[in-house]
PDB file of C-alpha atoms in Angstrom:
ATOM      1  CA  GLY A   1     111.895 116.166  96.674  1.00 75.00           C
ATOM      2  CA  THR A   2     110.607 112.672  95.922  1.00 74.00           C
ATOM      3  CA  ALA A   3     113.389 112.194  93.045  1.00 76.00           C
ATOM      4  CA  ALA A   4     116.012 112.870  95.649  1.00 80.00           C
ATOM      5  CA  LEU A   5     114.608 110.500  98.136  1.00 76.00           C
ATOM      6  CA  ILE A   6     114.480 107.634  95.774  1.00 75.00           C
ATOM      7  CA  TRP A   7     117.937 108.488  94.146  1.00 78.00           C
ATOM      8  CA  ASN A   8     119.351 108.190  97.539  1.00 77.00           C
ATOM      9  CA  GLU A   9     117.761 104.839  98.220  1.00 75.00           C
ATOM     10  CA  ILE A  10     119.162 103.625  94.738  1.00 75.00           C
ATOM     11  CA  ILE A  11     122.638 105.088  95.712  1.00 76.00           C
ATOM     12  CA  ARG A  12     122.320 103.192  99.134  1.00 75.00           C
ATOM     13  CA  GLU A  13     121.334  99.978  97.526  1.00 71.00           C
ATOM     14  CA  LYS A  14     124.039  99.885  94.897  1.00 75.00           C
ATOM     15  CA  VAL A  15     126.471 100.419  97.882  1.00 72.00           C
ATOM     16  CA  THR A  16     125.196  97.932 100.014  1.00 69.00           C
ATOM     17  CA  ASN A  17     124.835  95.366  97.044  1.00 64.00           C
ATOM     18  CA  PHE A  18     128.491  95.777  96.373  1.00 65.00           C
ATOM     19  CA  PHE A  19     129.922  95.536  99.965  1.00 69.00           C
ATOM     20  CA  MET A  20     127.420  92.468 100.802  1.00 65.00           C
ATOM     21  CA  ASN A  21     127.771  90.712  97.428  1.00 68.00           C
ATOM     22  CA  GLN A  22     124.122  90.109  97.175  1.00 82.00           C
ATOM     23  CA  SER A  23     120.950  91.981  96.041  1.00 89.00           C
ATOM     24  CA  LYS A  24     118.354  93.903  97.916  1.00 89.00           C
ATOM     25  CA  GLU A  25     116.015  91.082  96.870  1.00 93.00           C
ATOM     26  CA  GLN A  26     118.222  88.407  98.472  1.00 94.00           C
ATOM     27  CA  ARG A  27     118.451  90.718 101.850  1.00 93.00           C
ATOM     28  CA  ILE A  28     114.562  90.711 101.987  1.00 94.00           C
ATOM     29  CA  LEU A  29     114.294  87.009 101.381  1.00 96.00           C
ATOM     30  CA  ASN A  30     117.049  86.313 104.046  1.00 95.00           C
ATOM     31  CA  PHE A  31     115.163  88.664 106.376  1.00 95.00           C
ATOM     32  CA  VAL A  32     112.227  86.711 105.964  1.00 97.00           C
ATOM     33  CA  LEU A  33     113.661  83.195 106.225  1.00 97.00           C
ATOM     34  CA  GLN A  34     115.194  84.423 109.604  1.00 96.00           C
ATOM     35  CA  ASN A  35     112.408  86.381 111.019  1.00 97.00           C
ATOM     36  CA  ALA A  36     109.115  85.072 109.825  1.00 97.00           C
ATOM     37  CA  VAL A  37     107.063  82.168 110.725  1.00 98.00           C
ATOM     38  CA  ARG A  38     107.480  79.216 107.912  1.00 98.00           C
ATOM     39  CA  GLY A  39     104.104  78.416 106.449  1.00 98.00           C
ATOM     40  CA  ASP A  40     102.409  81.382 107.696  1.00 98.00           C
ATOM     41  CA  PRO A  41     101.633  84.063 104.864  1.00 98.00           C
ATOM     42  CA  TYR A  42     100.610  86.737 107.222  1.00 97.00           C
ATOM     43  CA  SER A  43     103.785  86.493 109.011  1.00 98.00           C
ATOM     44  CA  VAL A  44     105.709  86.636 105.783  1.00 98.00           C
ATOM     45  CA  VAL A  45     103.809  89.649 104.623  1.00 96.00           C
ATOM     46  CA  ASP A  46     104.195  91.670 107.886  1.00 95.00           C
ATOM     47  CA  THR A  47     108.032  90.899 107.917  1.00 96.00           C
ATOM     48  CA  ILE A  48     108.546  92.024 104.503  1.00 95.00           C
ATOM     49  CA  ASP A  49     106.768  95.325 105.423  1.00 91.00           C
ATOM     50  CA  LYS A  50     108.727  95.601 108.472  1.00 92.00           C
ATOM     51  CA  TYR A  51     112.009  95.225 106.460  1.00 92.00           C
ATOM     52  CA  CYS A  52     111.163  97.553 103.931  1.00 87.00           C
ATOM     53  CA  SER A  53     109.685 100.267 106.063  1.00 85.00           C
ATOM     54  CA  GLN A  54     112.628 100.199 108.446  1.00 86.00           C
ATOM     55  CA  LYS A  55     115.809  99.080 106.555  1.00 83.00           C
ATOM     56  CA  GLU A  56     115.494  99.315 102.835  1.00 80.00           C
ATOM     57  CA  TRP A  57     112.884 100.592 100.751  1.00 73.00           C
ATOM     58  CA  ALA A  58     111.586  98.196  97.991  1.00 73.00           C
ATOM     59  CA  MET A  59     108.875  98.212  95.140  1.00 72.00           C
ATOM     60  CA  ASN A  60     106.253  95.889  96.850  1.00 71.00           C
ATOM     61  CA  VAL A  61     102.828  97.008  96.758  1.00 71.00           C
ATOM     62  CA  GLY A  62     103.359  97.629 100.363  1.00 72.00           C
ATOM     63  CA  ASP A  63     100.650  97.884 103.441  1.00 81.00           C
ATOM     64  CA  GLU A  64      98.561 100.869 102.838  1.00 84.00           C
ATOM     65  CA  LYS A  65      97.815  99.785  99.112  1.00 88.00           C
ATOM     66  CA  GLY A  66      98.157  96.242 100.245  1.00 91.00           C
ATOM     67  CA  LYS A  67      94.761  96.774 102.314  1.00 93.00           C
ATOM     68  CA  ILE A  68      93.099  98.148  98.762  1.00 94.00           C
ATOM     69  CA  LEU A  69      94.246  94.960  96.902  1.00 96.00           C
ATOM     70  CA  ASP A  70      93.109  92.791  99.917  1.00 97.00           C
ATOM     71  CA  LYS A  71      89.580  94.377  99.725  1.00 96.00           C
ATOM     72  CA  THR A  72      89.332  93.854  96.083  1.00 97.00           C
ATOM     73  CA  VAL A  73      90.365  90.191  96.245  1.00 98.00           C
ATOM     74  CA  GLU A  74      87.917  89.554  98.814  1.00 97.00           C
ATOM     75  CA  GLU A  75      85.205  91.236  96.799  1.00 96.00           C
ATOM     76  CA  VAL A  76      86.148  89.217  93.788  1.00 97.00           C
ATOM     77  CA  ASN A  77      86.614  85.874  95.560  1.00 98.00           C
ATOM     78  CA  PRO A  78      88.525  84.658  92.332  1.00 98.00           C
ATOM     79  CA  SER A  79      89.040  81.088  91.289  1.00 98.00           C
ATOM     80  CA  VAL A  80      91.517  82.068  88.857  1.00 98.00           C
ATOM     81  CA  ALA A  81      93.904  84.977  89.430  1.00 98.00           C
ATOM     82  CA  LEU A  82      96.676  86.543  87.344  1.00 98.00           C
ATOM     83  CA  GLU A  83      99.512  88.685  88.777  1.00 98.00           C
ATOM     84  CA  LEU A  84     101.527  90.502  86.267  1.00 98.00           C
ATOM     85  CA  GLY A  85     105.030  91.386  88.078  1.00 97.00           C
ATOM     86  CA  THR A  86     106.029  88.983  91.047  1.00 97.00           C
ATOM     87  CA  TYR A  87     109.086  90.903  92.262  1.00 94.00           C
ATOM     88  CA  CYS A  88     109.789  89.299  95.480  1.00 95.00           C
ATOM     89  CA  GLY A  89     106.699  87.434  95.907  1.00 97.00           C
ATOM     90  CA  TYR A  90     104.931  89.819  98.313  1.00 96.00           C
ATOM     91  CA  SER A  91     101.779  90.469  96.659  1.00 96.00           C
ATOM     92  CA  ALA A  92     101.643  86.828  95.456  1.00 98.00           C
ATOM     93  CA  VAL A  93     101.707  85.798  98.992  1.00 98.00           C
ATOM     94  CA  ARG A  94      99.378  88.507 100.046  1.00 97.00           C
ATOM     95  CA  ILE A  95      96.881  87.646  97.377  1.00 98.00           C
ATOM     96  CA  SER A  96      97.027  83.892  97.874  1.00 98.00           C
ATOM     97  CA  ARG A  97      96.608  84.016 101.727  1.00 97.00           C
ATOM     98  CA  LEU A  98      92.928  85.194 100.799  1.00 98.00           C
ATOM     99  CA  LEU A  99      92.245  82.675  98.297  1.00 98.00           C
ATOM    100  CA  LYS A 100      89.637  79.966  98.707  1.00 97.00           C
ATOM    101  CA  ALA A 101      90.442  76.292  98.598  1.00 96.00           C
ATOM    102  CA  GLY A 102      91.007  75.226  94.853  1.00 97.00           C
ATOM    103  CA  ALA A 103      91.683  78.674  93.609  1.00 98.00           C
ATOM    104  CA  ARG A 104      94.830  79.554  91.967  1.00 98.00           C
ATOM    105  CA  LEU A 105      97.129  82.577  91.227  1.00 98.00           C
ATOM    106  CA  LEU A 106      99.332  82.598  87.980  1.00 98.00           C
ATOM    107  CA  THR A 107     102.090  84.920  88.723  1.00 98.00           C
ATOM    108  CA  VAL A 108     104.356  86.298  85.772  1.00 98.00           C
ATOM    109  CA  GLU A 109     107.948  87.424  86.283  1.00 98.00           C
ATOM    110  CA  PHE A 110     110.476  88.505  83.632  1.00 96.00           C
ATOM    111  CA  ASN A 111     113.607  88.925  85.744  1.00 96.00           C
ATOM    112  CA  PRO A 112     115.077  85.557  86.541  1.00 96.00           C
ATOM    113  CA  GLU A 113     116.736  86.791  89.677  1.00 95.00           C
ATOM    114  CA  PHE A 114     113.340  88.078  91.282  1.00 96.00           C
ATOM    115  CA  ALA A 115     111.735  84.948  90.038  1.00 98.00           C
ATOM    116  CA  ALA A 116     114.184  83.006  92.110  1.00 97.00           C
ATOM    117  CA  VAL A 117     113.711  84.978  95.163  1.00 97.00           C
ATOM    118  CA  ALA A 118     109.838  84.737  94.674  1.00 98.00           C
ATOM    119  CA  LYS A 119     109.936  81.086  94.315  1.00 98.00           C
ATOM    120  CA  GLN A 120     111.560  80.776  97.762  1.00 98.00           C
ATOM    121  CA  MET A 121     109.207  83.333  99.331  1.00 98.00           C
ATOM    122  CA  ILE A 122     106.297  81.502  98.171  1.00 98.00           C
ATOM    123  CA  GLU A 123     107.413  78.156  99.303  1.00 98.00           C
ATOM    124  CA  PHE A 124     108.397  79.539 102.759  1.00 98.00           C
ATOM    125  CA  ALA A 125     105.088  81.070 103.205  1.00 98.00           C
ATOM    126  CA  GLY A 126     103.444  77.746 102.534  1.00 98.00           C
ATOM    127  CA  VAL A 127     101.382  78.956  99.520  1.00 98.00           C
ATOM    128  CA  GLN A 128     103.085  76.992  96.786  1.00 98.00           C
ATOM    129  CA  ASP A 129      99.941  74.784  96.071  1.00 97.00           C
ATOM    130  CA  LYS A 130      97.973  77.806  95.123  1.00 98.00           C
ATOM    131  CA  VAL A 131     100.775  79.850  93.254  1.00 98.00           C
ATOM    132  CA  LYS A 132     102.106  78.935  90.048  1.00 98.00           C
ATOM    133  CA  LEU A 133     105.032  81.406  89.062  1.00 98.00           C
ATOM    134  CA  LEU A 134     105.642  81.475  85.169  1.00 98.00           C
ATOM    135  CA  GLU A 135     108.888  82.996  84.310  1.00 98.00           C
ATOM    136  CA  GLY A 136     109.252  85.265  81.058  1.00 97.00           C
ATOM    137  CA  PRO A 137     107.729  88.346  79.155  1.00 97.00           C
ATOM    138  CA  SER A 138     103.960  88.851  79.849  1.00 98.00           C
ATOM    139  CA  GLU A 139     103.503  89.447  76.185  1.00 98.00           C
ATOM    140  CA  GLU A 140     104.559  85.749  75.410  1.00 98.00           C
ATOM    141  CA  ILE A 141     102.960  84.198  78.522  1.00 98.00           C
ATOM    142  CA  ILE A 142      99.432  85.660  78.280  1.00 98.00           C
ATOM    143  CA  PRO A 143      98.803  84.050  74.976  1.00 98.00           C
ATOM    144  CA  GLN A 144      99.731  80.653  76.153  1.00 98.00           C
ATOM    145  CA  LEU A 145      97.250  81.086  79.479  1.00 98.00           C
ATOM    146  CA  LYS A 146      94.335  79.247  77.554  1.00 98.00           C
ATOM    147  CA  LYS A 147      96.229  76.244  76.286  1.00 97.00           C
ATOM    148  CA  LYS A 148      99.219  75.557  78.281  1.00 98.00           C
ATOM    149  CA  TYR A 149      97.876  76.814  81.616  1.00 97.00           C
ATOM    150  CA  GLU A 150      94.125  75.608  81.311  1.00 97.00           C
ATOM    151  CA  VAL A 151      92.849  79.116  81.966  1.00 98.00           C
ATOM    152  CA  ASP A 152      89.246  79.592  80.617  1.00 98.00           C
ATOM    153  CA  THR A 153      88.765  83.266  81.625  1.00 98.00           C
ATOM    154  CA  LEU A 154      90.207  85.069  84.592  1.00 98.00           C
ATOM    155  CA  ASP A 155      88.366  86.454  87.509  1.00 98.00           C
ATOM    156  CA  PHE A 156      91.050  89.049  88.794  1.00 98.00           C
ATOM    157  CA  VAL A 157      94.161  90.679  87.331  1.00 98.00           C
ATOM    158  CA  PHE A 158      96.741  92.569  89.364  1.00 98.00           C
ATOM    159  CA  LEU A 159      98.997  94.850  87.252  1.00 97.00           C
ATOM    160  CA  ASP A 160     102.321  95.611  88.864  1.00 95.00           C
ATOM    161  CA  HIS A 161     105.011  95.045  86.177  1.00 93.00           C
ATOM    162  CA  TRP A 162     106.568  97.540  83.603  1.00 91.00           C
ATOM    163  CA  LYS A 163     104.162 100.484  83.421  1.00 90.00           C
ATOM    164  CA  ASP A 164     104.509 100.614  79.746  1.00 94.00           C
ATOM    165  CA  ARG A 165     103.142  97.079  79.391  1.00 97.00           C
ATOM    166  CA  TYR A 166     100.059  97.693  81.326  1.00 98.00           C
ATOM    167  CA  THR A 167      97.814  98.841  78.225  1.00 98.00           C
ATOM    168  CA  PRO A 168      99.204  96.381  75.719  1.00 98.00           C
ATOM    169  CA  ASP A 169      98.912  93.565  78.219  1.00 98.00           C
ATOM    170  CA  THR A 170      95.369  94.602  78.902  1.00 98.00           C
ATOM    171  CA  LYS A 171      94.631  94.775  75.382  1.00 98.00           C
ATOM    172  CA  LEU A 172      96.214  91.239  74.984  1.00 98.00           C
ATOM    173  CA  LEU A 173      94.165  89.843  77.538  1.00 98.00           C
ATOM    174  CA  GLN A 174      91.007  91.112  75.822  1.00 98.00           C
ATOM    175  CA  GLU A 175      92.112  89.827  72.345  1.00 98.00           C
ATOM    176  CA  CYS A 176      92.843  86.406  73.978  1.00 98.00           C
ATOM    177  CA  ASN A 177      89.405  86.275  75.447  1.00 98.00           C
ATOM    178  CA  LEU A 178      90.919  85.868  79.075  1.00 98.00           C
ATOM    179  CA  LEU A 179      88.419  88.541  80.379  1.00 98.00           C
ATOM    180  CA  ARG A 180      84.752  87.933  81.103  1.00 98.00           C
ATOM    181  CA  LYS A 181      82.093  90.170  82.090  1.00 98.00           C
ATOM    182  CA  GLY A 182      82.737  91.359  85.646  1.00 98.00           C
ATOM    183  CA  THR A 183      86.460  90.527  85.260  1.00 98.00           C
ATOM    184  CA  ILE A 184      88.380  92.986  87.729  1.00 98.00           C
ATOM    185  CA  LEU A 185      91.584  94.631  86.943  1.00 98.00           C
ATOM    186  CA  LEU A 186      93.501  96.229  89.298  1.00 98.00           C
ATOM    187  CA  ALA A 187      96.710  98.517  88.602  1.00 97.00           C
ATOM    188  CA  ASP A 188      99.276  99.788  90.953  1.00 94.00           C
ATOM    189  CA  ASN A 189     101.548 102.652  90.753  1.00 89.00           C
ATOM    190  CA  VAL A 190      99.301 104.573  88.185  1.00 90.00           C
ATOM    191  CA  ILE A 191     100.226 107.922  89.690  1.00 87.00           C
ATOM    192  CA  PHE A 192     104.100 107.218  90.586  1.00 83.00           C
ATOM    193  CA  PRO A 193     105.828 106.170  88.550  1.00 86.00           C
ATOM    194  CA  GLY A 194     102.651 106.422  86.574  1.00 88.00           C
ATOM    195  CA  ALA A 195     100.657 104.803  83.769  1.00 93.00           C
ATOM    196  CA  PRO A 196      98.897 107.714  81.916  1.00 95.00           C
ATOM    197  CA  ASP A 197      98.336 105.819  78.900  1.00 97.00           C
ATOM    198  CA  PHE A 198      96.808 102.973  80.749  1.00 97.00           C
ATOM    199  CA  LEU A 199      94.490 105.261  82.562  1.00 97.00           C
ATOM    200  CA  ASN A 200      93.552 106.921  79.252  1.00 98.00           C
ATOM    201  CA  TYR A 201      92.864 103.615  77.671  1.00 98.00           C
ATOM    202  CA  VAL A 202      90.780 102.005  80.538  1.00 98.00           C
ATOM    203  CA  ARG A 203      88.615 105.366  81.181  1.00 98.00           C
ATOM    204  CA  LYS A 204      87.863 106.090  77.888  1.00 98.00           C
ATOM    205  CA  SER A 205      86.942 102.526  76.779  1.00 98.00           C
ATOM    206  CA  PRO A 206      83.383 101.478  76.742  1.00 98.00           C
ATOM    207  CA  HIS A 207      84.417  98.032  78.125  1.00 98.00           C
ATOM    208  CA  PHE A 208      85.513  99.175  81.450  1.00 98.00           C
ATOM    209  CA  GLN A 209      84.208 100.773  84.348  1.00 98.00           C
ATOM    210  CA  CYS A 210      86.799 102.459  86.501  1.00 98.00           C
ATOM    211  CA  THR A 211      87.359 103.590  89.986  1.00 97.00           C
ATOM    212  CA  ASN A 212      90.313 105.309  91.363  1.00 96.00           C
ATOM    213  CA  TYR A 213      91.762 104.712  94.780  1.00 94.00           C
ATOM    214  CA  PRO A 214      94.247 107.259  96.049  1.00 91.00           C
ATOM    215  CA  SER A 215      96.992 106.334  98.029  1.00 86.00           C
ATOM    216  CA  HIS A 216     100.761 106.736  98.773  1.00 75.00           C
ATOM    217  CA  LEU A 217     103.867 105.168  97.249  1.00 70.00           C
ATOM    218  CA  GLU A 218     104.809 102.057  99.246  1.00 60.00           C
ATOM    219  CA  TYR A 219     106.688 103.103 102.558  1.00 56.00           C
ATOM    220  CA  MET A 220     106.812 106.507 101.516  1.00 66.00           C
ATOM    221  CA  GLN A 221     104.645 109.720 101.866  1.00 69.00           C
ATOM    222  CA  VAL A 222     104.634 110.346  97.995  1.00 74.00           C
ATOM    223  CA  GLU A 223     101.138 110.425  96.383  1.00 86.00           C
ATOM    224  CA  ASP A 224     100.132 107.440  94.515  1.00 86.00           C
ATOM    225  CA  ALA A 225      97.146 105.533  93.551  1.00 90.00           C
ATOM    226  CA  MET A 226      95.567 102.278  92.294  1.00 93.00           C
ATOM    227  CA  GLU A 227      92.969 101.867  89.435  1.00 96.00           C
ATOM    228  CA  LYS A 228      90.374  99.398  89.677  1.00 97.00           C
ATOM    229  CA  ALA A 229      88.728  98.509  85.877  1.00 98.00           C
ATOM    230  CA  VAL A 230      85.836  96.283  85.697  1.00 98.00           C
ATOM    231  CA  PHE A 231      85.536  94.563  82.602  1.00 98.00           C
ATOM    232  CA  LEU A 232      81.883  95.045  81.207  1.00 98.00           C
ATOM    233  CA  GLY A 233      82.284  92.612  78.263  1.00 95.00           C
TER     234      GLY A 233
END
């Protein structure tokens, strides 16, 4: 089953890490540095997808759900976007390649090793002028967005970090007045590994209007979905 598939991937990754003395995230970055076109975010996205579908599974949003992400970003056409959970920088590059001139993406990553890889990925893709990587826990960074990072309100929020942070961070965004009428939240992995409390919260809240996009877990035939929640004010 699914659990066995993912467990096998984890074991394989640990063994590979041990023998190669580097992390999977570094291997993804190295593959991009060697095979993608510098300064071309489309090439970087395609190269990561290629590596993760052929060589090693990784928790990027992936191409199937990536198309849902693209469509949502194009629909919102945000001036200020927030991503929670940068990981290797895949979705930051994917989002930023669609941003209009002068727009910016703030992306938050808690893990310093992932942040170091993402920083290089973002620079290699040539989108560092549009993307600001903020390192640290989301619950500390969100309350600083207005004063420290001059955010008035957010047009788009992509949630792709710890699933148990989806609900508290959504509430924090509301408390800090970072959402405006029409702000769109898009949450990944709401079925697998799953974010049932988040779905329960946004679907029952009178402040959100929700749409579910059934899909599959990145690079696998495992059921997953993304949830879009429009803030109604």
